[in-house]
Coordinates of C-alpha atoms in Angstrom, one line a residue:
X76 CA 0.0 0.0 0.0
X77 CA 1.5 3.4 -1.1
X78 CA 2.2 5.8 1.5
X79 CA 1.1 9.4 1.6
X80 CA 3.4 12.2 0.8
X81 CA 4.1 14.5 3.7
X82 CA 3.5 18.3 3.6
X83 CA 7.2 19.0 3.9
X84 CA 7.9 17.2 0.7
X85 CA 5.2 19.3 -1.2
X86 CA 6.7 22.5 0.1
X87 CA 10.2 21.6 -1.1
X88 CA 8.9 20.8 -4.6
X89 CA 7.1 24.2 -4.9
X90 CA 10.2 26.1 -3.8
X91 CA 12.3 24.3 -6.5
X92 CA 9.8 25.2 -9.2
X93 CA 9.8 28.8 -8.1
X94 CA 13.5 29.0 -8.2
X95 CA 13.6 27.5 -11.7
X96 CA 11.1 30.1 -13.0
X97 CA 13.0 32.9 -11.4
X98 CA 16.1 31.7 -13.2
X99 CA 14.3 31.6 -16.6
X100 CA 12.8 35.1 -16.1
X101 CA 16.2 36.4 -15.3
X102 CA 17.7 34.9 -18.4
X103 CA 14.9 36.3 -20.6
X104 CA 15.4 39.8 -19.1
X105 CA 19.1 39.5 -19.8
X106 CA 18.4 38.5 -23.4
X107 CA 15.9 41.4 -23.8
X108 CA 18.5 43.8 -22.5
X109 CA 21.1 42.5 -24.9
X110 CA 18.6 42.7 -27.9
X111 CA 17.5 46.2 -26.9
X112 CA 21.1 47.3 -26.7
X113 CA 21.9 45.8 -30.1
X114 CA 18.8 47.4 -31.7
X115 CA 19.7 50.7 -30.2
X116 CA 23.2 50.4 -31.7
X117 CA 21.7 49.5 -35.1
X118 CA 19.4 52.5 -35.0
X119 CA 22.2 54.7 -34.1
X120 CA 24.3 53.3 -36.9
X121 CA 21.4 53.8 -39.4
X122 CA 20.9 57.4 -38.2
X123 CA 24.6 58.0 -38.5
X124 CA 24.7 56.6 -42.0
X125 CA 21.4 58.4 -43.1
X126 CA 22.1 61.3 -45.5
X127 CA 20.2 64.5 -44.8
X128 CA 17.3 65.1 -47.2
X129 CA 17.5 68.0 -49.6
X130 CA 14.6 70.6 -49.9
X131 CA 13.6 69.1 -53.2
X132 CA 13.3 65.6 -51.8
X133 CA 11.4 66.9 -48.8
X134 CA 8.9 68.7 -51.2
X135 CA 8.6 65.6 -53.3
X136 CA 7.9 63.5 -50.2
X137 CA 5.2 66.0 -49.1
X138 CA 3.6 65.7 -52.6
X139 CA 3.6 61.9 -52.5
X140 CA 2.1 62.1 -48.9
X141 CA -0.6 64.4 -50.1
X142 CA -1.5 62.0 -53.0
X143 CA -1.6 59.1 -50.6
X144 CA -3.8 60.9 -48.3
X145 CA -6.1 62.0 -51.1
X146 CA -6.3 58.4 -52.4
X147 CA -7.0 57.2 -48.8
X148 CA -9.8 59.7 -48.4
X149 CA -11.3 58.6 -51.8
X150 CA -11.3 55.0 -50.8
X151 CA -12.7 55.8 -47.4
X152 CA -15.5 57.7 -49.1
X153 CA -16.1 54.7 -51.4
X154 CA -16.3 52.4 -48.3
X155 CA -18.9 54.7 -46.7
X156 CA -21.1 54.5 -49.8
X157 CA -23.9 52.1 -49.9
X158 CA -23.3 48.8 -51.8
X159 CA -24.9 48.6 -55.3
X160 CA -28.2 46.6 -55.6
X161 CA -28.3 43.4 -57.6
X162 CA -30.4 45.3 -60.3
X163 CA -27.7 47.9 -60.6
X164 CA -25.0 45.2 -60.9
X165 CA -27.0 43.6 -63.7
X166 CA -27.4 46.9 -65.4
X167 CA -23.7 47.5 -65.2
X168 CA -23.0 44.0 -66.6
X169 CA -25.3 44.8 -69.6
X170 CA -23.5 48.1 -70.1
X171 CA -20.2 46.3 -70.1
X172 CA -21.5 43.7 -72.6
X173 CA -22.7 46.5 -74.9
X174 CA -19.3 48.2 -74.6
X175 CA -17.5 45.0 -75.4
X176 CA -19.7 44.4 -78.5
X177 CA -19.2 48.0 -79.7
X178 CA -15.4 47.5 -79.2
X179 CA -15.5 44.3 -81.3
X180 CA -17.6 46.1 -84.1
X181 CA -15.2 49.0 -84.0
X182 CA -12.3 46.6 -84.3
X183 CA -13.8 45.0 -87.4
X184 CA -14.5 48.5 -88.8
X185 CA -10.9 49.5 -88.2
X186 CA -9.8 46.3 -90.0
X187 CA -12.1 47.1 -93.0
X188 CA -10.7 50.7 -92.9
X189 CA -7.2 49.4 -93.1
X190 CA -8.1 47.2 -96.1
X191 CA -9.8 50.2 -97.8
X192 CA -6.7 52.3 -97.2
X193 CA -4.5 49.5 -98.7
X194 CA -6.8 49.3 -101.7
X195 CA -6.7 53.1 -102.0
X196 CA -2.9 53.1 -102.1
X197 CA -2.9 50.3 -104.7
X198 CA -5.4 52.1 -106.9
X199 CA -3.5 55.3 -106.6
X200 CA -0.3 53.6 -107.6
X201 CA -2.1 52.0 -110.6
X202 CA -3.6 55.3 -111.5
X203 CA -0.2 57.0 -111.4
X204 CA 1.3 54.2 -113.7
X205 CA -1.6 54.6 -116.2
X206 CA -1.2 58.4 -116.1
X207 CA 2.4 58.0 -116.9
X208 CA 1.6 55.7 -119.8
X209 CA -1.1 58.0 -121.0
X210 CA 1.4 60.9 -120.9
X211 CA 3.9 59.0 -123.0
X212 CA 1.2 58.0 -125.5
X213 CA 0.1 61.6 -125.8
X214 CA 3.6 62.7 -126.3
X215 CA 4.1 60.1 -129.0
X216 CA 0.8 61.1 -130.7
X217 CA 1.9 64.8 -130.6
X218 CA 5.2 63.8 -132.2
X219 CA 3.6 61.8 -134.9
X220 CA 1.1 64.6 -135.6
X221 CA 3.9 67.0 -135.9
X222 CA 5.8 64.6 -138.2
X223 CA 2.6 64.1 -140.2
X224 CA 2.2 67.9 -140.6
X225 CA 5.7 68.2 -141.8
X226 CA 5.4 65.4 -144.3
X227 CA 4.2 66.4 -147.8
X228 CA 1.0 64.7 -148.8
X229 CA 1.4 62.2 -151.5
X230 CA -1.1 62.1 -154.4
X231 CA -2.3 58.6 -154.8
X232 CA -2.1 57.2 -158.3
X233 CA -5.7 56.5 -159.5
X234 CA -6.7 53.0 -160.2
X235 CA -7.8 52.6 -163.8
X236 CA -10.3 49.8 -164.7
X237 CA -10.8 49.3 -168.4
X238 CA -14.3 48.8 -169.5
X239 CA -14.8 45.7 -171.6
X240 CA -15.0 46.5 -175.2
X241 CA -17.3 44.7 -177.7
X242 CA -14.5 42.7 -179.1
X243 CA -15.8 39.1 -179.1
X244 CA -13.9 36.0 -178.0
X245 CA -12.9 33.9 -180.9
X246 CA -15.0 30.7 -181.3
X247 CA -11.9 28.6 -181.3
X248 CA -10.5 30.1 -178.2
X249 CA -9.7 28.0 -175.1
X250 CA -11.1 30.0 -172.2
X251 CA -9.3 29.7 -168.9
X252 CA -10.8 31.5 -165.8
X253 CA -9.4 33.4 -162.8
X254 CA -11.7 33.7 -159.8
X255 CA -10.9 36.9 -157.9
X256 CA -12.3 36.9 -154.4
X257 CA -11.3 37.8 -150.8
X258 CA -8.1 39.4 -152.0
X259 CA -6.9 36.3 -153.8
X260 CA -6.8 35.2 -157.4
X261 CA -7.4 31.5 -158.3
X262 CA -6.5 30.3 -161.8
X263 CA -9.1 27.7 -163.1
X264 CA -8.1 25.1 -165.7
X265 CA -11.3 23.6 -167.1
X266 CA -9.7 21.4 -169.8
X267 CA -7.4 19.1 -167.9
X268 CA -10.1 17.5 -165.7
X269 CA -12.4 17.0 -168.7
X270 CA -9.6 15.3 -170.7
X271 CA -8.7 13.0 -167.8
X272 CA -12.4 12.1 -167.3
X273 CA -12.9 11.3 -171.0
X274 CA -9.8 9.0 -171.0
X275 CA -11.0 7.1 -168.0
X276 CA -14.6 7.0 -169.2
X277 CA -13.5 5.4 -172.6
X278 CA -11.8 2.6 -170.7
X279 CA -14.6 1.9 -168.1
X280 CA -17.9 2.8 -169.8
X281 CA -18.9 -0.7 -170.6
X282 CA -19.3 -1.3 -166.9
X283 CA -21.8 1.6 -166.6
X284 CA -24.0 1.1 -169.7
X285 CA -27.7 0.7 -168.8
X286 CA -29.4 1.1 -172.1
X287 CA -28.7 1.5 -175.9
X288 CA -31.4 3.3 -177.9
X289 CA -31.4 2.6 -181.6
X290 CA -32.1 5.7 -183.7
X291 CA -31.3 7.2 -187.1
X292 CA -27.7 8.3 -187.1
X293 CA -25.7 7.7 -183.9
X294 CA -27.4 5.6 -181.2
X295 CA -28.1 6.9 -177.7
X296 CA -26.2 5.4 -174.8
X297 CA -27.6 5.9 -171.3
X298 CA -25.3 5.2 -168.4
X299 CA -25.6 4.7 -164.6
X300 CA -24.7 8.1 -163.1
X301 CA -24.4 6.8 -159.6
X302 CA -21.8 4.2 -160.5
X303 CA -19.8 6.7 -162.5
X304 CA -20.0 9.2 -159.6
X305 CA -18.8 6.5 -157.1
X306 CA -15.9 5.5 -159.5
X307 CA -14.6 9.1 -159.7
X308 CA -15.0 9.9 -156.0
X309 CA -11.3 9.5 -155.2
X310 CA -10.1 10.0 -158.8
X311 CA -6.9 12.0 -159.2
X312 CA -7.7 14.9 -161.6
X313 CA -4.0 16.1 -161.4
X314 CA -4.9 19.4 -159.8
X315 CA -1.9 21.0 -158.1
X316 CA -3.4 24.4 -157.1
X317 CA -5.0 23.3 -153.8
X318 CA -8.4 23.1 -155.6
X319 CA -11.0 20.4 -155.1
X320 CA -12.3 18.7 -158.3
X321 CA -15.5 16.7 -158.0
X322 CA -17.7 14.8 -160.5
X323 CA -21.4 15.3 -159.7
X324 CA -24.3 13.3 -161.1
X325 CA -27.5 15.2 -160.1
X326 CA -30.4 12.9 -159.3
X327 CA -32.9 14.9 -161.4
X328 CA -30.5 15.5 -164.4
X329 CA -29.4 13.6 -167.4
X330 CA -26.0 15.2 -167.7
X331 CA -23.1 15.2 -165.2
X332 CA -20.8 18.1 -164.4
X333 CA -17.3 18.6 -163.0
X334 CA -17.0 21.2 -160.3
X335 CA -13.7 22.9 -159.5
X336 CA -13.7 24.6 -156.1
X337 CA -10.7 26.7 -155.1
X338 CA -9.7 27.3 -151.5
X339 CA -10.9 30.8 -151.0
X340 CA -9.2 31.2 -147.6
X341 CA -5.7 29.7 -148.2
X342 CA -5.4 29.0 -151.9
X343 CA -4.4 31.0 -154.9
X344 CA -2.2 34.1 -154.9
X345 CA -2.7 37.1 -152.6
X346 CA -2.6 40.7 -153.5
X347 CA 0.7 41.1 -151.8
X348 CA 2.2 38.0 -153.5
X349 CA 1.2 39.4 -157.0
X350 CA 4.0 42.0 -156.6
X351 CA 6.6 39.1 -156.5
X352 CA 8.1 38.4 -159.9
X353 CA 7.9 34.6 -159.4
X354 CA 4.4 34.3 -157.9
X355 CA 2.3 31.3 -158.7
X356 CA -0.1 33.4 -160.8
X357 CA 2.7 35.0 -162.8
X358 CA 4.1 31.6 -163.6
X359 CA 0.6 30.3 -164.6
X360 CA -0.2 33.2 -167.0
X361 CA 3.2 32.8 -168.5
X362 CA 2.5 29.1 -169.2
X363 CA -1.0 30.0 -170.6
X364 CA 0.5 32.5 -173.0
X365 CA 2.3 29.6 -174.8
X366 CA -1.0 27.7 -175.4
X367 CA -2.4 28.4 -178.8
X368 CA -5.8 30.2 -178.6
X369 CA -5.7 30.6 -174.8
X370 CA -7.8 33.4 -173.3
X371 CA -8.1 34.3 -169.6
X372 CA -11.4 35.5 -168.3
X373 CA -11.4 37.2 -164.8
X374 CA -14.4 36.7 -162.6
X375 CA -14.1 39.6 -160.2
X376 CA -16.0 39.8 -157.0
X377 CA -16.8 43.4 -156.0
X378 CA -14.6 43.1 -152.8
X379 CA -11.4 42.3 -154.8
X380 CA -11.0 44.9 -157.5
X381 CA -7.6 45.9 -156.1
X382 CA -6.5 42.3 -156.5
X383 CA -7.7 42.3 -160.1
X384 CA -5.8 45.5 -160.8
X385 CA -2.6 43.8 -159.6
X386 CA -3.2 40.6 -161.5
X387 CA -4.3 42.0 -164.9
X388 CA -1.0 43.6 -165.8
X389 CA 0.7 40.2 -165.4
X390 CA -1.5 38.8 -168.2
X391 CA -1.0 41.9 -170.3
X392 CA 2.8 41.6 -169.9
X393 CA 2.9 38.2 -171.6
X394 CA 0.4 39.2 -174.3
X395 CA -2.3 36.9 -173.0
X396 CA -5.8 38.0 -174.2
X397 CA -8.0 38.7 -171.3
X398 CA -11.3 40.1 -170.2
X399 CA -13.3 40.5 -167.0
X400 CA -16.8 40.2 -165.6
X401 CA -18.3 40.9 -162.2
X402 CA -19.2 37.5 -160.8
X403 CA -20.0 36.1 -157.4
X404 CA -19.3 32.5 -158.3
X405 CA -17.1 30.6 -155.7
X406 CA -16.5 27.7 -158.1
X407 CA -16.4 26.8 -161.7
X408 CA -18.5 24.0 -163.2
X409 CA -18.3 22.4 -166.7
X410 CA -21.2 20.2 -168.0
X411 CA -20.3 16.9 -169.6
X412 CA -22.8 17.1 -172.5
X413 CA -21.5 14.1 -174.4
X414 CA -22.4 11.6 -171.7
X415 CA -26.1 10.9 -170.9
X416 CA -27.1 9.3 -167.6
X417 CA -30.4 8.0 -166.4
X418 CA -32.4 10.4 -164.3
X419 CA -33.0 9.0 -160.9
X420 CA -36.2 11.1 -160.2
X421 CA -38.2 13.7 -162.0
X422 CA -37.5 17.3 -161.1
X423 CA -40.3 19.3 -159.4
X424 CA -42.3 21.4 -161.9
X425 CA -41.2 25.0 -162.2
X426 CA -43.5 27.6 -160.5
X427 CA -45.3 29.6 -163.1
X428 CA -44.5 33.3 -163.2
X429 CA -47.8 35.3 -163.0
X430 CA -46.1 38.3 -164.6
X431 CA -43.5 37.0 -167.1
X432 CA -41.1 39.7 -168.3
X433 CA -39.1 39.4 -171.5
X434 CA -35.4 38.8 -170.7
X435 CA -32.8 41.0 -172.2
X436 CA -30.4 39.4 -174.7
X437 CA -27.5 37.7 -172.9
X438 CA -24.2 39.4 -173.4
X439 CA -21.4 36.9 -173.4
X440 CA -17.9 37.6 -172.0
X441 CA -15.9 40.0 -174.0
X442 CA -12.2 40.8 -174.4
X443 CA -10.9 44.2 -173.5

């Protein structure tokens, strides 16, 4: 069983505790004294090292102090104001949203404005370039006008077109043709294709005979025009003038014809080429002049009289008899009257003329 502590033992313990606390307090006081002494020393050192303020620095400090006091008073006044209501806060939010939208729109407008300014600079630059070009062109025009004024006017030599005389073409003449259209002259040889056809026909006509009609004198021979036309479809008519030669058997006719079509765009001899001494047309008329009885007839389209006036002297220079007519023909056709073919279908009846007029006598081609 534990024994009870005596009152003397309790008193001794309390005294020991008090002694210990006294020692601690004494130590703390000593530390405080030392710290205070050190702080005092530091303050004295700081004050010793502190430079005295100039009047300007003092004035600047006073101004800063006044600003701080003014800002403090403004904030204290704001603190004393009543807090905004929720409705006022919402209204302020809406105002801020509107301001943000206006700011965005204004930013887009500023971007568009920058683009417009850029386009304006570009257009002004282009305008300046065009103005410079225009100025140069105007200067060149002025120079040419001055040069034109200083140049004596040349009197153009008149073009002389002889009127066909009444001199007839000899019956035994071999008439060649020259189609003059679109600033080109195309020499037409109607004899060579006919001669080549006749030679080929004599060799092959037995294959094309349909009927022989007995009659007094020479018998009639009727041939199949379709077969003849097919046979001559790719026949070489020896044309070297870029002209298309075709044998045509009309379905409603009894006679065939040979068509000679020049290339009106690329063929023949141009007006400019006629000035060359060795042009194709010059060589052709020179060759024709050596053919006995050869005559050259010009078919002149109204749009090509200047071309005719360049071509005609070439024929006159080699003493080739020639004449001219106004014609619109774009081809030459010769009828093969010696060969009869069977008509494939009857031609439609001619429409009667309610007011027939007498036709003037036909004037054939003449030499001039």
